[in-house]
Structure formats: C-alpha cells, structure tokens
Short mmCIF file of C-alpha atoms in Angstrom, two decimals:
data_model
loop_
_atom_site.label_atom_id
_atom_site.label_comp_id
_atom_site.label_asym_id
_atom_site.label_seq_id
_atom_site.Cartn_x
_atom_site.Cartn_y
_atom_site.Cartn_z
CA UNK A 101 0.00 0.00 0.00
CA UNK A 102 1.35 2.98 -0.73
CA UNK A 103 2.38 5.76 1.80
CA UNK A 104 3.22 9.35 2.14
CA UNK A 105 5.73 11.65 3.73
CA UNK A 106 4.73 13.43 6.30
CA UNK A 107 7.58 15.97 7.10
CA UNK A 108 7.42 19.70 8.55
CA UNK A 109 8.88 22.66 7.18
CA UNK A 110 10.78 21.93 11.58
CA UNK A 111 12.20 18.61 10.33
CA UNK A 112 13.01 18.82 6.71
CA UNK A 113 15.17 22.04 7.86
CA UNK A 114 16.85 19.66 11.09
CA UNK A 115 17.42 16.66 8.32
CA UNK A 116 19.28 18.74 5.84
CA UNK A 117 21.11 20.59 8.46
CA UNK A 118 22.78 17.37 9.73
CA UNK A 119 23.27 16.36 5.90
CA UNK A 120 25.40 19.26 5.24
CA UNK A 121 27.26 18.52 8.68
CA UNK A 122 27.93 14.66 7.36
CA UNK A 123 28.79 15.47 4.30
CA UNK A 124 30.98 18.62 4.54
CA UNK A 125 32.91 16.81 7.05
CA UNK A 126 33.50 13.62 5.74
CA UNK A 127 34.09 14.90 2.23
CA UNK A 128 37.04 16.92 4.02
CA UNK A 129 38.28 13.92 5.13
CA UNK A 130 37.34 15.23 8.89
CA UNK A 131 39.30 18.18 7.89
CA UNK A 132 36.60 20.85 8.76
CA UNK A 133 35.05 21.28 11.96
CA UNK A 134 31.35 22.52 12.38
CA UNK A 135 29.49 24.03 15.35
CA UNK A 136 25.78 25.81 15.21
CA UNK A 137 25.36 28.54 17.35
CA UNK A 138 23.02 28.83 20.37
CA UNK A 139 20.56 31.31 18.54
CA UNK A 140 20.02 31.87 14.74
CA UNK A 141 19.52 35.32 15.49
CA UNK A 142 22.04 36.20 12.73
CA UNK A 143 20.79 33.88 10.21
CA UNK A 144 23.74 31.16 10.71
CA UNK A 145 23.42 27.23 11.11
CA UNK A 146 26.80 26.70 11.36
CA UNK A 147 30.04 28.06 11.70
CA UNK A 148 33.25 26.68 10.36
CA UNK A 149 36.59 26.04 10.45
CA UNK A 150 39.48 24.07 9.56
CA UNK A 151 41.03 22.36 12.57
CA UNK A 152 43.94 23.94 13.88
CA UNK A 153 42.87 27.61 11.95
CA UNK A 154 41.34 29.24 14.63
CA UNK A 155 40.37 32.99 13.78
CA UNK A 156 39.70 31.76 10.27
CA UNK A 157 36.35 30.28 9.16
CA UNK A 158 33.07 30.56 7.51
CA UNK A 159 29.33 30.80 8.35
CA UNK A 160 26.72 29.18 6.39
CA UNK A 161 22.87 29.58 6.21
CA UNK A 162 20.95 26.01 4.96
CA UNK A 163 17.75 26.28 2.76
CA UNK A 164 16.15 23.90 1.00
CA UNK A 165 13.13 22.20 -0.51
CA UNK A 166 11.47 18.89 -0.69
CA UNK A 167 9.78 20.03 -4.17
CA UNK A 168 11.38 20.91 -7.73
CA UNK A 169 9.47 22.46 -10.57
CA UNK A 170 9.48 21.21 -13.85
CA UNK A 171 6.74 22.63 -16.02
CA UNK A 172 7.52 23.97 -19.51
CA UNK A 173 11.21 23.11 -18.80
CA UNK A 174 13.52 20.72 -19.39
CA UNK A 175 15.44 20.72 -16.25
CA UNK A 176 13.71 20.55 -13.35
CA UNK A 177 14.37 23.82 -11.18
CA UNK A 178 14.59 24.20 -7.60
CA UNK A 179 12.58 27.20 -6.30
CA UNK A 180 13.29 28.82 -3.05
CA UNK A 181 12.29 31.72 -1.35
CA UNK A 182 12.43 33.24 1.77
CA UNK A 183 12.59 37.11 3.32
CA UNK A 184 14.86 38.61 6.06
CA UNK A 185 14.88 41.33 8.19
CA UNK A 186 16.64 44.46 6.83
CA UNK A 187 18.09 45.09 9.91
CA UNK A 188 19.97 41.44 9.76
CA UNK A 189 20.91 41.60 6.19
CA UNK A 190 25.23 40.77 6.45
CA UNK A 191 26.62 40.50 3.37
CA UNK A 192 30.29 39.37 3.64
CA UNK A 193 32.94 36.63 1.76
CA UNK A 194 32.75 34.82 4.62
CA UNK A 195 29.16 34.32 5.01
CA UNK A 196 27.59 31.22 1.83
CA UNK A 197 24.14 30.08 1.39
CA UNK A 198 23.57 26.53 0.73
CA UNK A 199 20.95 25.18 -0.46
CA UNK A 200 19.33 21.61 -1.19
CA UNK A 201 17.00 19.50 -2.81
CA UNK A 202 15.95 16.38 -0.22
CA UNK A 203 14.49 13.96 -2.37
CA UNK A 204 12.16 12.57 -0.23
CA UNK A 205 11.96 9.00 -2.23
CA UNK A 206 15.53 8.95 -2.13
CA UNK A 207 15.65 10.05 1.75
CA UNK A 208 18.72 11.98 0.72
CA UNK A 209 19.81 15.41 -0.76
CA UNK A 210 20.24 15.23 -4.55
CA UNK A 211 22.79 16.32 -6.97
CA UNK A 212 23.93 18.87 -7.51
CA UNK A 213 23.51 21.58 -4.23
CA UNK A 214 24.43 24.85 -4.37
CA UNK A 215 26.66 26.70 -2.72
CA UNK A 216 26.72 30.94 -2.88
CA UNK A 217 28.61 33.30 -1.69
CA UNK A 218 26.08 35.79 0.37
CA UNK A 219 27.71 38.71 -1.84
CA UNK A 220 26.46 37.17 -4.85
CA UNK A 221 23.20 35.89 -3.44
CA UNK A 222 21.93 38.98 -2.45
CA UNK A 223 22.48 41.01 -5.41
CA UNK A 224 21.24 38.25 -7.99
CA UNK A 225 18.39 36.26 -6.25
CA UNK A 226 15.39 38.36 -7.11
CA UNK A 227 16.30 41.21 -3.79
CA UNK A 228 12.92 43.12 -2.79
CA UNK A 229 12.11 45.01 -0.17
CA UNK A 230 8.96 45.01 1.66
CA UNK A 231 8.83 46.69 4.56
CA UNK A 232 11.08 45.27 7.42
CA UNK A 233 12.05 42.60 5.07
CA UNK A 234 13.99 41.73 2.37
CA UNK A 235 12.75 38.96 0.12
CA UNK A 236 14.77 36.68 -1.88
CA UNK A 237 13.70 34.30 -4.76
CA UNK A 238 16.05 31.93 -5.89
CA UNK A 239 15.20 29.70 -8.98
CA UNK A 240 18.11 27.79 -10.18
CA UNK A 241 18.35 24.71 -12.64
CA UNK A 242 19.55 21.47 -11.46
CA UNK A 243 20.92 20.75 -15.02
CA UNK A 244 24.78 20.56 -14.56
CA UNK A 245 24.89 21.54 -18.10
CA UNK A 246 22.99 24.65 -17.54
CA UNK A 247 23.59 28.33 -18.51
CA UNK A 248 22.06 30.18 -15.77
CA UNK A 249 23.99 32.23 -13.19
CA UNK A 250 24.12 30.02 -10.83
CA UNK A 251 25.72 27.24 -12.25
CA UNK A 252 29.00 28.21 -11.04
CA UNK A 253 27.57 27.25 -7.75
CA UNK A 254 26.66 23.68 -8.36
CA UNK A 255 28.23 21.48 -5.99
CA UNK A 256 28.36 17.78 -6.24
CA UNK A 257 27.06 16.22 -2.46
CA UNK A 258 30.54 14.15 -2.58
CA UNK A 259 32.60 16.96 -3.46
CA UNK A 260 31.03 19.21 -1.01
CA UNK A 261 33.29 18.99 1.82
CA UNK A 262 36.70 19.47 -1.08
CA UNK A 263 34.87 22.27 -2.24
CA UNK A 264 34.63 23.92 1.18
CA UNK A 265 38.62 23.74 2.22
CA UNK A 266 39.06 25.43 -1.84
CA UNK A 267 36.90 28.03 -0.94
CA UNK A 268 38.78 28.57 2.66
CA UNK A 269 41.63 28.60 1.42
CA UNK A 270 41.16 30.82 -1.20
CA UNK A 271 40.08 33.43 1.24
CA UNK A 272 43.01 32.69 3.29
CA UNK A 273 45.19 32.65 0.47
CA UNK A 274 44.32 36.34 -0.83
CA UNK A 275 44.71 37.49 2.42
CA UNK A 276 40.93 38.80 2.99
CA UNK A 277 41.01 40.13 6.29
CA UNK A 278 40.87 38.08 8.70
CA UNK A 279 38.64 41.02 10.93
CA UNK A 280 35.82 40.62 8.64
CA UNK A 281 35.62 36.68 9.77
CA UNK A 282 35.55 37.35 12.74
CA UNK A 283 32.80 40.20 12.59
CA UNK A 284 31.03 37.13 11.31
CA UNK A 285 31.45 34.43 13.48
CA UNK A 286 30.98 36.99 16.74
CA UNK A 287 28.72 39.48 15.78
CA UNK A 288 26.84 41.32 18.75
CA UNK A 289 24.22 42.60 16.90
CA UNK A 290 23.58 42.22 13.02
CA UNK A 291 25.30 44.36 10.61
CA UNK A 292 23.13 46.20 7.58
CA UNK A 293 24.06 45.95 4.69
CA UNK A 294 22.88 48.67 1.66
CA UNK A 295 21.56 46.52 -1.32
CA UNK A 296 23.06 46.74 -4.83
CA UNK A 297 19.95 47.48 -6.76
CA UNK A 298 19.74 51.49 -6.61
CA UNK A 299 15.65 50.83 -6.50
CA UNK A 300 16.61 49.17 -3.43
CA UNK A 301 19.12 51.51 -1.80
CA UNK A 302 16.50 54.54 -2.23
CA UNK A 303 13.47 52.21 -0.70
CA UNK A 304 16.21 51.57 2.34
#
C-alpha cells in the first residue's frame, strides 16, 4: 500500500542541516570542523573552520526544498524563497548560502547543491524590499549543463566537503582580512548591509 511523507517545514530544515554537517565533514576527510550557534539570530546554522585555523572560518545559512518544478522546462528547477529582516541583512565573503533538494523517495539530498557566496546571493536572487524585510527568490536549474547564473555554484554532495577547504583557502590565500571573519562568526548585533539594486538603496 502505498504511503506518504509526512515531514514539517521543523524537520526537513533539522534533516538537511545534519546532511550538510555529514557530508561537509567527511568529504574533508574530517578536515573541517562545524558548530551551530546557540541562537540563529544572525541567520547562521553553522560556523566553520578548519582544525587547527582558529580565527579563520566561515558561516553558512541552509535552505532547501522537498519540491522541484518542472513545467515547460527541461530541467527541473529548484525554487526557493524566503525574506529577512533588513536590519539582519550581512553581506560578507565569509558568510555562503547553501541550499538543497531532499528527495524525499531517495531520503537523501540530490545532486547537484548549491553553494553561494552571500555577496552574490543577495544582489542576484530576485532582492525586494517590503517593509522590514527583504525577500529573496532563488530559482536555479539542477541541469549541470545549464547556462544560468548560478551554475557556477553547483556542488556535487561528494565533493562538497573538497569544495569547502578550496573556498577557505582561497580566502586565506588572498589574504581577505581576517577582521571581517571574525565580525562574522561573533557578531553582537547584526550588521546592515545597503543593497546593490539602486531601486533598493532609495526604498532603504
């Protein structure tokens, strides 16, 4: 007899929460250490680092969906959106967005994720304000072979966890400094950030 999942918006965001844990650190090799924070006041899930690179790390928010869209396309596309409040809008290198698909047949996030820089994210994923908030619409294919702009962001699940030190050490590597992290990781109270879109800038 057939059956159907039951999961709230509560647990689908706890099950791909953990995913990302697993698979960022064991596709580091147990290179990268992750810890959430106590609140998500500032819009993190976890905070990371490399062992032994205190100082140095990165904080990433998790989105995802259970549903992809597929009508009139080829691909199917994975549609998320989601508003925050103006006043805790951070834009910084050191702050990514990932987001997932968790198949529920599979019981497991499907290829590819993305990964995106908040820098990038917020100028490109549909910004809007409305009122307090700042709403976000991200609709990306999950074609690898793709020419939207967020391609560049597809991650493979296994490579996840490689593509995570590259990114760290990019940041360490051009010297990007290492203040701003730490504003990140240890903020005590959110830092606004002006929008790209001039529409936007006048509206803040």
């Amino acid at each position: 007899m057939p059956w159907k999942l039951h999961i709230t918006l509560v647990q689908q965001g706890l099950i791909v929460q953990q995913e990302f844990a697993k698979l960022v650190m064991m596709g580091s090799k147990g290179r990268i250490e992750l810890a959430p924070p106590l609140t998500d006041d500032e819009r993190r899930d976890w905070e990371l680092h490399v062992k032994g690179q205190f100082g140095f790390g990165l904080a990433v928010q998790v989105k995802s969906t259970m549903h992809l869209t597929s009508k009139h396309r080829r691909a199917s596309t994975f549609h998320c959106f989601f508003q925050v409040p103006v006043k805790h809008l951070v834009s910084s290198e050191f702050f990514y967005y990932f987001l997932g698909y968790l198949d529920p047949e599979l019981m497991r996030l499907a290829d590819p994720v993305f990964l995106i820089p908040s820098t990038f994210f917020h100028k490109h994923a549909g910004p809007r304000r409305h009122g307090a908030y700042m709403q976000f619409t991200f609709m990306g294919s999950m074609s690898p072979s793709s020419h939207d702009r967020w391609q560049p962001y597809q991650v493979n699940t296994l490579e996840l966890g490689q593509k995570m030190l590259h990114i760290m050490a990019d940041l360490k590597r051009r010297r990007v400094p290492v203040e701003e992290a730490a504003s990140i990781l240890s903020m005590q109270g959110a830092v606004r950030v002006t929008p790209a879109d001039r529409r936007i800038i006048r509206a803040a």
